[in-house]
Short mmCIF file of C-alpha atoms in Angstrom, two decimals:
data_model
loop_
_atom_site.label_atom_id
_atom_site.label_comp_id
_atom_site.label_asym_id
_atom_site.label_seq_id
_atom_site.Cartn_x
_atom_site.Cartn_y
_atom_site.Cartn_z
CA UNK A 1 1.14 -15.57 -12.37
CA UNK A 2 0.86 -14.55 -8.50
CA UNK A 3 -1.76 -14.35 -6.15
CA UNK A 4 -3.42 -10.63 -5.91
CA UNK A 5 -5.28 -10.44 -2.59
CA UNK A 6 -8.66 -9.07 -3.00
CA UNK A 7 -12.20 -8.53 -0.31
CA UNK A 8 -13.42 -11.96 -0.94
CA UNK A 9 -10.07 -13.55 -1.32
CA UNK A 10 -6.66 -14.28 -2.79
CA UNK A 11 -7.21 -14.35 -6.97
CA UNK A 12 -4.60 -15.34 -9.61
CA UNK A 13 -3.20 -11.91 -11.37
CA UNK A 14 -4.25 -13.84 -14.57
CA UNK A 15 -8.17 -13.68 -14.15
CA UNK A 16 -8.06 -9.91 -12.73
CA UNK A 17 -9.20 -9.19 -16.45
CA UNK A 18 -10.42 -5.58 -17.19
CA UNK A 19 -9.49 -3.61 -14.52
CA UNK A 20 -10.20 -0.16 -13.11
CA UNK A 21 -7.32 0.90 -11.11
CA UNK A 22 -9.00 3.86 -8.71
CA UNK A 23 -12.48 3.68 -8.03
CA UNK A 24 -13.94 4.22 -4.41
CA UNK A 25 -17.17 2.50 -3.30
CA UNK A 26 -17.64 4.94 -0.05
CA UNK A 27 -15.86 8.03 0.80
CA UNK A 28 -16.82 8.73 3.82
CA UNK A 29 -16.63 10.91 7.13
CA UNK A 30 -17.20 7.87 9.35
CA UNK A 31 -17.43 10.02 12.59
CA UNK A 32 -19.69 12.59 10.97
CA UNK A 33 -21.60 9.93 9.16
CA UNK A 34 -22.52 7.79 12.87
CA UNK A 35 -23.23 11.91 14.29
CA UNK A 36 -25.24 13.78 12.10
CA UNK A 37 -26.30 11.81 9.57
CA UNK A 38 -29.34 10.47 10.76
CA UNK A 39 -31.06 9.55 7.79
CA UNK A 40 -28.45 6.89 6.69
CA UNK A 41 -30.13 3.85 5.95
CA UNK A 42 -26.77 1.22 6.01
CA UNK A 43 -29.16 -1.96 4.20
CA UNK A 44 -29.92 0.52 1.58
CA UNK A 45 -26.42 2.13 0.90
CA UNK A 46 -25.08 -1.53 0.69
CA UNK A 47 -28.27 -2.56 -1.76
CA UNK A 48 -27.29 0.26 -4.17
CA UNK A 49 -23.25 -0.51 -3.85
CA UNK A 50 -24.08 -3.72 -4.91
CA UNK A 51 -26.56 -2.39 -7.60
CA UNK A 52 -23.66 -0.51 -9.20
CA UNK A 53 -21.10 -3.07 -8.73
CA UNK A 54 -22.95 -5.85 -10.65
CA UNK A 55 -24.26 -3.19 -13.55
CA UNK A 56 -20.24 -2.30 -14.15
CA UNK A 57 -19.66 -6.23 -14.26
CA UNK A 58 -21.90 -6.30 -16.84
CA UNK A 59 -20.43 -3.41 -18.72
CA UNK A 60 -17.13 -5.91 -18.86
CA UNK A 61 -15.12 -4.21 -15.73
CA UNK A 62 -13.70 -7.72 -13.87
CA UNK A 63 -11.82 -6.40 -11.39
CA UNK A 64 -11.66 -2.54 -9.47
CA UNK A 65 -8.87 -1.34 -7.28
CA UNK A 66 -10.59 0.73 -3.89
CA UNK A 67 -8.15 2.90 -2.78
CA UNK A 68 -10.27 4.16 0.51
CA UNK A 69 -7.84 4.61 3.37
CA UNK A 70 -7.23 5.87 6.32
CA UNK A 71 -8.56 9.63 6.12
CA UNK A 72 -11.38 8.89 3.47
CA UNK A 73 -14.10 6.47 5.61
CA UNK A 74 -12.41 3.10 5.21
CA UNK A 75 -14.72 0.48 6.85
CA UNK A 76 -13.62 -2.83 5.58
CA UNK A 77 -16.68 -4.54 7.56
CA UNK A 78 -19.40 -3.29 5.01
CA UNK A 79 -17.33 -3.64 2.01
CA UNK A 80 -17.10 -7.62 3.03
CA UNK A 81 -20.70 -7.61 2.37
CA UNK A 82 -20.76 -6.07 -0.44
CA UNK A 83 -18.46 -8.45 -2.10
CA UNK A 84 -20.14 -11.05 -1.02
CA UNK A 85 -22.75 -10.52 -3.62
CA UNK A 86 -20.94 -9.67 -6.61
CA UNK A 87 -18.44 -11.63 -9.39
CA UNK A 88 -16.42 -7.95 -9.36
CA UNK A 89 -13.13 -8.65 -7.53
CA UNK A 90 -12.51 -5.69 -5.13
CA UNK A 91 -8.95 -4.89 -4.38
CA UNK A 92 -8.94 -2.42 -1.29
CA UNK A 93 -5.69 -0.56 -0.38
CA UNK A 94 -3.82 0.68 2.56
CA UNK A 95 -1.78 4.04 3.56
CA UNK A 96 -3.09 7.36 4.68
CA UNK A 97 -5.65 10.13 2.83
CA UNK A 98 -4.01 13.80 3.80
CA UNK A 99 -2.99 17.24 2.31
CA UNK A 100 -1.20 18.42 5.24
CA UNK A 101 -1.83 17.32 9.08
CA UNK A 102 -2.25 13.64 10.11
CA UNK A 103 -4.83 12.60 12.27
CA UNK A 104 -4.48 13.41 16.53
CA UNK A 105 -3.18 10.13 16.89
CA UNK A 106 0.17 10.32 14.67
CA UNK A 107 1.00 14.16 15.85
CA UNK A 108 3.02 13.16 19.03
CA UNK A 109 4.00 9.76 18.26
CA UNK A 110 6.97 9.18 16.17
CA UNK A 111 10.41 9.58 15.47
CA UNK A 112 11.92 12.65 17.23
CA UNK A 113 8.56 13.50 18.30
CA UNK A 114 6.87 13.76 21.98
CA UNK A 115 6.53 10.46 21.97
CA UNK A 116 10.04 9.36 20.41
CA UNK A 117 8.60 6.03 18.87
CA UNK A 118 9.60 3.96 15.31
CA UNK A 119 7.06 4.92 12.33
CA UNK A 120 3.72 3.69 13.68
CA UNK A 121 1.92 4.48 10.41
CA UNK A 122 4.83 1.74 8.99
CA UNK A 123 3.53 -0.92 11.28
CA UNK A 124 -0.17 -0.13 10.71
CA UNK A 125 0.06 -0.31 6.85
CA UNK A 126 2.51 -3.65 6.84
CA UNK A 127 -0.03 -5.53 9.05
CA UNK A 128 -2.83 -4.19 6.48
CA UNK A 129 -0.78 -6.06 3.83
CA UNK A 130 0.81 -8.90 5.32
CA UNK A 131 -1.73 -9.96 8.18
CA UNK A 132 -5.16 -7.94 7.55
CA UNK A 133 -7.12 -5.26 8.37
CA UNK A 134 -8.48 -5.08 11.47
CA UNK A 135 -10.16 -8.51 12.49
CA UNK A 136 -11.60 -9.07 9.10
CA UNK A 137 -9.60 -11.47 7.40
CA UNK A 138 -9.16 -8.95 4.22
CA UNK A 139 -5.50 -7.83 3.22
CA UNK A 140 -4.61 -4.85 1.06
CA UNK A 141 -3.00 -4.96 -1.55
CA UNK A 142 -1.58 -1.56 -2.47
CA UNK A 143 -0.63 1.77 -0.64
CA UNK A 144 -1.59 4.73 -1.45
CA UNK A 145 -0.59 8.15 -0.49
CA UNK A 146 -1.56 11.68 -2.20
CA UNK A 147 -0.04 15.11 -1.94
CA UNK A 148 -1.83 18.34 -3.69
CA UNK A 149 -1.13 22.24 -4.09
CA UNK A 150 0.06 22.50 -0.13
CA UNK A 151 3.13 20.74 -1.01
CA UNK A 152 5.31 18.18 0.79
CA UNK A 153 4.08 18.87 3.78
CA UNK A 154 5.24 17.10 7.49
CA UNK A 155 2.09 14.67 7.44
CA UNK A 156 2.46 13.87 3.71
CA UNK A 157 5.94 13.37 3.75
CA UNK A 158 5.86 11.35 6.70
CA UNK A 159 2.94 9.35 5.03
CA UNK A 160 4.96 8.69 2.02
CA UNK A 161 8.31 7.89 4.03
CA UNK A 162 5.52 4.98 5.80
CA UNK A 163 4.33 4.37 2.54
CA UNK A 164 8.26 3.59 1.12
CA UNK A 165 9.40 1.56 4.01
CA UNK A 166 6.04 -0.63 4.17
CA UNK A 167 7.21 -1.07 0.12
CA UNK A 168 10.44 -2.16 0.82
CA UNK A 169 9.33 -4.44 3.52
CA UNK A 170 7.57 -6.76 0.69
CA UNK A 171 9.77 -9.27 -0.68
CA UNK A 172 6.77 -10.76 -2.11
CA UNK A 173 6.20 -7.60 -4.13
CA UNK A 174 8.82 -8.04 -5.97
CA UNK A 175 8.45 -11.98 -6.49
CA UNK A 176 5.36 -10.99 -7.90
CA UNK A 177 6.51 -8.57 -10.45
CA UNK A 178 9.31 -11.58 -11.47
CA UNK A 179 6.70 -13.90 -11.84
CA UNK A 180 4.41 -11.31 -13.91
CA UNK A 181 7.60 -11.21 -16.62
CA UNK A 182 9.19 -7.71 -14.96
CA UNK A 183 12.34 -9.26 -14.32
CA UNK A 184 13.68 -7.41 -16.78
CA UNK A 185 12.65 -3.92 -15.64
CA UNK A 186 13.46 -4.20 -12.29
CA UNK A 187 16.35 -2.41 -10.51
CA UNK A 188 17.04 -3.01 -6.94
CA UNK A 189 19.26 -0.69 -4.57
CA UNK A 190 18.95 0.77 -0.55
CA UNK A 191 19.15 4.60 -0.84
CA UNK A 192 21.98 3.80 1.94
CA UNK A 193 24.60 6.08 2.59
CA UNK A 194 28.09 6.20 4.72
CA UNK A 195 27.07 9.40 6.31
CA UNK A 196 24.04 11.63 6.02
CA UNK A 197 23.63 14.79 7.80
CA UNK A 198 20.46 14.61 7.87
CA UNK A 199 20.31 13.55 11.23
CA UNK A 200 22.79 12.79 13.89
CA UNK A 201 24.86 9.81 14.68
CA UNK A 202 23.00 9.11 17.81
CA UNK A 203 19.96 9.72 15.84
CA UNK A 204 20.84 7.46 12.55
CA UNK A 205 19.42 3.88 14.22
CA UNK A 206 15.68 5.88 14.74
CA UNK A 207 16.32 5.53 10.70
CA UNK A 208 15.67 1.70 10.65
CA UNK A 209 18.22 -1.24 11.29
CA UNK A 210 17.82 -2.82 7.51
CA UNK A 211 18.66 1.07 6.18
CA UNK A 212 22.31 -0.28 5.20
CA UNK A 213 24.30 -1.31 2.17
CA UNK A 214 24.06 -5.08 3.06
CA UNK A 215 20.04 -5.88 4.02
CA UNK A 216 19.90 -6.58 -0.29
CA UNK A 217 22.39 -9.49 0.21
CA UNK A 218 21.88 -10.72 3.32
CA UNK A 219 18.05 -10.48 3.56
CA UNK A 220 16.41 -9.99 0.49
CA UNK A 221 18.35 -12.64 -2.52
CA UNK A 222 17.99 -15.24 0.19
CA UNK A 223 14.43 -14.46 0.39
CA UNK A 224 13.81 -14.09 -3.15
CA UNK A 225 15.74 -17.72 -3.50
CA UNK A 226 13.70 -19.06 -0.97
CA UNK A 227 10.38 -17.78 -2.90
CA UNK A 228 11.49 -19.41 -5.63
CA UNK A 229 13.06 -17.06 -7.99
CA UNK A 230 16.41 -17.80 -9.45
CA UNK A 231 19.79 -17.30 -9.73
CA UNK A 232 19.97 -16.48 -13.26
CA UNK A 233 16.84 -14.10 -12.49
CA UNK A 234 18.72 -12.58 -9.89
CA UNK A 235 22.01 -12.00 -11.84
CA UNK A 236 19.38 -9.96 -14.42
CA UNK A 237 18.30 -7.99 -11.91
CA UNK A 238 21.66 -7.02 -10.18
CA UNK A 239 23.91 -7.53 -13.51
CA UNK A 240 22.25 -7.23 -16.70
CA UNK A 241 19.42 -4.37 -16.12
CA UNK A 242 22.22 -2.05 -14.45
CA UNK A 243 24.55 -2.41 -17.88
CA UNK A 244 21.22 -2.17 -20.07
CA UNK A 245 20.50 1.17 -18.91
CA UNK A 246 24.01 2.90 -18.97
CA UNK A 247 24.31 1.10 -22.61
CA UNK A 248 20.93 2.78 -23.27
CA UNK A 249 19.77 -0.71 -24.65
CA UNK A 250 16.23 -1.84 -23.95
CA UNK A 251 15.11 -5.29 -22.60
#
């Protein structure tokens, strides 16, 4: 079993019990909400949340999965309290709500933009999962990202390239799905390549330092040793799932 980070706290993936995988407590336009919504009562909103929260407890539901991010009203904050008065474990999520633009504060800051930065959405949504969000304490623990009839647009497939990297930065991820019994089902490879033309070759570092053939061996096995996981685990992962599939035999 592994530890599954949830509102009021890390709980063991074994007593997550039924679980609903995307329900949202508040979608929200926070900015319109603290403008023009003058009736809100906040006491009463969080008395009804919590209503509805302990009613689907009762109905058997152990655990829900609140994928409210960035885009859709996240305020972590109010959530806190919320879970402070129910036995439902609340998982919340990180990444970025969009169909097409990204917020004012992404549009000019990036790589190759006005601003020619690393992936700040990266950095926001790997502190979400590794340190917490914002000063409350609370880490996510999923990403989430969404694309509709608009397409792959430049702000969704920049929030899904975020999404990816943030992914591959979490070594304990993947412990997790070894400890769960996935060992078996899991394939591991960069996506590197000798040369891409893509971009150019003063442009290919902007991709990312660890984007290489080697960051597998040299970072992540000694990580995943370190974690505990072992050798023989590792030698199904790199050895044994590889032939499986091109022998078309199932774990």
């Amino acid at each position: 079993m592994t530890d599954i980070q949830t509102v009021a706290g890390p709980v063991d993936s074994g007593a997550l019990g039924r679980t609903l995988v995307h329900e949202h407590i508040f979608v929200l336009g926070e900015e319109y909400r603290q403008n023009y919504q003058h009736d809100w009562d906040e006491d009463e909103k969080v008395e009804q949340a919590v209503r509805d929260l302990n009613e689907l407890k009762s109905l058997g539901i152990d655990t829900i999965i609140d994928p409210t991010v960035l885009g859709l009203g996240r305020f972590i904050p109010r959530i806190k309290r919320i879970a402070a008065r129910t036995d439902l474990n609340i998982v919340v999520a990180t990444g970025l709500y969009t169909f097409n633009d990204l917020p004012h504060q992404f549009l000019s800051r990036g790589p190759g933009l006005l601003i020619d930065i690393e992936e700040p959405l990266t950095d926001l949504f790997v502190r979400d999962l590794t340190q917490g969000i914002g000063d409350t304490g609370v880490r996510a623990a999923t990403l989430k990202c969404a694309i509709d009839a608009q397409g792959l647009t430049p702000g969704v497939e920049r929030t899904m390239r975020a999404v990816a990297r943030a992914l591959r930065q979490r070594i304990d991820t993947l412990v997790g799905l070894v400890r769960r019994g996935y060992a078996e089902s899991i394939v591991v490879s960069h996506d590197a390549s000798c040369f891409i033309d893509f971009v150019s070759v003063e442009e290919r570092p902007q991709l990312g330092e660890k984007w290489n053939y080697r960051t597998i061996s040299t970072e992540v096995i000694p990580a995943l040793l370190k974690a505990g996981v072992t050798e023989s685990t590792i030698e199904t992962i790199l050895v044994d799932n590889p032939r499986r599939y091109f022998e078309g035999v199932r774990a």
